[in-house]
Short mmCIF file of C-alpha atoms in Angstrom, two decimals:
data_model
loop_
_atom_site.label_atom_id
_atom_site.label_comp_id
_atom_site.label_asym_id
_atom_site.label_seq_id
_atom_site.Cartn_x
_atom_site.Cartn_y
_atom_site.Cartn_z
CA MET A 1 -43.20 -21.89 60.22
CA ASN A 2 -44.21 -23.87 57.10
CA ASN A 3 -47.86 -22.73 57.11
CA PRO A 4 -48.08 -19.31 55.43
CA PHE A 5 -51.14 -18.41 57.57
CA GLU A 6 -49.05 -19.00 60.80
CA VAL A 7 -46.21 -17.08 59.51
CA GLU A 8 -48.48 -14.06 58.74
CA GLN A 9 -50.11 -14.50 62.28
CA LEU A 10 -46.80 -14.53 63.92
CA LYS A 11 -45.44 -11.59 61.97
CA ARG A 12 -48.47 -9.41 62.88
CA LEU A 13 -49.14 -10.51 66.42
CA GLN A 14 -45.83 -11.18 67.75
CA PRO A 15 -43.29 -9.19 65.63
CA SER A 16 -40.33 -9.68 68.09
CA GLN A 17 -40.97 -13.33 68.27
CA PHE A 18 -41.26 -13.58 64.39
CA ILE A 19 -37.65 -11.92 63.93
CA LYS A 20 -36.26 -14.38 66.67
CA THR A 21 -37.61 -17.26 64.85
CA CYS A 22 -36.53 -16.28 61.56
CA LEU A 23 -32.98 -15.64 63.05
CA ALA A 24 -33.05 -19.04 64.71
CA ASN A 25 -33.97 -20.43 61.31
CA LYS A 26 -31.22 -18.48 59.50
CA LEU A 27 -33.91 -16.65 57.47
CA ARG A 28 -34.70 -13.16 56.74
CA THR A 29 -38.29 -11.94 57.56
CA ASP A 30 -39.27 -12.15 53.87
CA GLY A 31 -38.24 -15.90 53.71
CA ARG A 32 -34.96 -15.52 51.94
CA THR A 33 -31.77 -17.21 53.40
CA LEU A 34 -29.30 -14.88 54.94
CA HIS A 35 -27.00 -14.93 52.01
CA GLN A 36 -29.81 -14.78 49.38
CA SER A 37 -30.27 -11.51 47.72
CA ARG A 38 -33.30 -9.79 46.39
CA PRO A 39 -33.86 -10.39 42.69
CA ILE A 40 -32.50 -7.70 40.46
CA HIS A 41 -34.48 -6.35 37.52
CA SER A 42 -33.51 -3.91 34.81
CA HIS A 43 -35.22 -2.33 31.76
CA SER A 44 -33.34 -0.30 29.33
CA ASP A 45 -34.43 2.67 27.06
CA VAL A 46 -37.21 3.77 29.51
CA ILE A 47 -36.82 7.52 28.59
CA SER A 48 -37.28 8.16 24.85
CA SER A 49 -35.70 11.67 24.99
CA ALA A 50 -32.41 10.24 26.42
CA HIS A 51 -29.60 8.90 24.41
CA ALA A 52 -29.52 5.84 26.91
CA SER A 53 -31.56 5.12 30.06
CA THR A 54 -32.16 2.24 32.33
CA ILE A 55 -34.17 1.47 35.52
CA VAL A 56 -32.75 -0.94 38.08
CA SER A 57 -34.90 -2.53 40.82
CA ILE A 58 -33.81 -4.45 43.91
CA GLY A 59 -36.81 -5.39 46.01
CA ASN A 60 -38.85 -2.08 46.38
CA THR A 61 -35.89 0.20 45.66
CA SER A 62 -35.49 1.57 42.06
CA VAL A 63 -32.89 3.82 40.48
CA LEU A 64 -33.35 5.50 37.14
CA CYS A 65 -30.48 6.68 35.03
CA ALA A 66 -30.51 8.51 32.02
CA ILE A 67 -27.72 9.99 29.80
CA LYS A 68 -27.99 12.80 27.30
CA PHE A 69 -25.29 14.14 25.16
CA GLU A 70 -24.75 17.66 23.82
CA THR A 71 -21.70 19.02 21.73
CA ALA A 72 -20.17 22.38 22.67
CA GLN A 73 -16.98 24.32 21.88
CA PRO A 74 -14.03 23.26 24.07
CA GLU A 75 -12.54 25.76 26.60
CA SER A 76 -9.88 27.91 24.70
CA ALA A 77 -7.27 26.89 27.30
CA LYS A 78 -7.89 23.19 26.28
CA PRO A 79 -8.92 23.36 22.79
CA ASN A 80 -8.26 19.45 22.22
CA GLN A 81 -10.22 18.33 25.29
CA GLY A 82 -13.89 18.00 25.71
CA PHE A 83 -15.65 18.53 29.09
CA LEU A 84 -18.20 16.80 31.36
CA VAL A 85 -21.00 18.01 33.20
CA PRO A 86 -22.76 15.27 35.15
CA ASN A 87 -26.12 16.21 36.76
CA VAL A 88 -27.75 14.31 39.72
CA GLU A 89 -31.45 14.85 40.48
CA LEU A 90 -33.01 13.88 43.72
CA GLY A 91 -36.60 14.84 43.52
CA PRO A 92 -39.60 14.14 45.74
CA MET A 93 -40.39 10.78 44.00
CA CYS A 94 -37.04 9.31 45.28
CA CYS A 95 -37.53 10.61 48.87
CA PRO A 96 -40.04 12.94 50.59
CA LYS A 97 -37.18 14.96 52.17
CA TYR A 98 -36.35 16.38 48.60
CA LYS A 99 -38.53 19.17 47.53
CA PRO A 100 -38.93 20.60 43.87
CA GLY A 101 -36.55 23.50 43.30
CA PRO A 102 -32.70 23.89 43.45
CA PRO A 103 -30.71 20.90 43.85
CA PRO A 104 -30.04 19.81 47.44
CA ASP A 105 -26.38 19.70 48.77
CA GLN A 106 -26.41 16.02 48.57
CA ALA A 107 -27.17 16.10 44.73
CA GLN A 108 -24.28 18.49 44.30
CA ILE A 109 -21.84 16.45 46.28
CA LEU A 110 -23.05 13.27 44.27
CA ALA A 111 -22.62 15.17 41.04
CA THR A 112 -19.23 16.15 41.76
CA LYS A 113 -18.08 12.60 42.86
CA LEU A 114 -19.52 11.16 39.72
CA LYS A 115 -17.56 13.71 37.69
CA ASP A 116 -14.37 12.74 39.52
CA ILE A 117 -15.00 8.91 38.91
CA LEU A 118 -15.74 9.55 35.23
CA ILE A 119 -12.69 11.69 34.52
CA SER A 120 -10.48 9.27 36.23
CA TYR A 121 -11.92 6.53 34.16
CA PHE A 122 -11.53 8.28 30.90
CA TYR A 123 -8.09 9.32 31.98
CA PHE A 124 -7.25 5.65 32.67
CA LEU A 125 -8.69 4.55 29.28
CA SER A 126 -6.62 7.10 27.27
CA SER A 127 -3.45 6.41 29.19
CA SER A 128 -3.78 2.63 28.52
CA TYR A 129 -3.75 3.42 24.88
CA ASN A 130 -0.64 5.44 24.80
#
């Protein structure tokens, strides 16, 4: 399977045999070894209206993260503590099953989990300095 033309022929005409040949040679179907990952690319400051943003790509998968900060009055019950409101948006560009409109349940679950992780992290940071 050294000839690129033969590889493409086998891939298109006999996909099952192509996969078997790849496995026998300990290769993935895209030519990488079994332990070789796809290249990771990242670009920062991709959204000018955000305080920080980055896009990370692995193969054909990309994730965009942007952070915006706002100040607000603390809750009266906790006047010395701030609060955190993460938002996760899953729109039609990330997957066709997501439609414009109110956030899907999965986005709300992810936002809650993200908030729990961030609060735990900040609690850990503050307790390590006391």
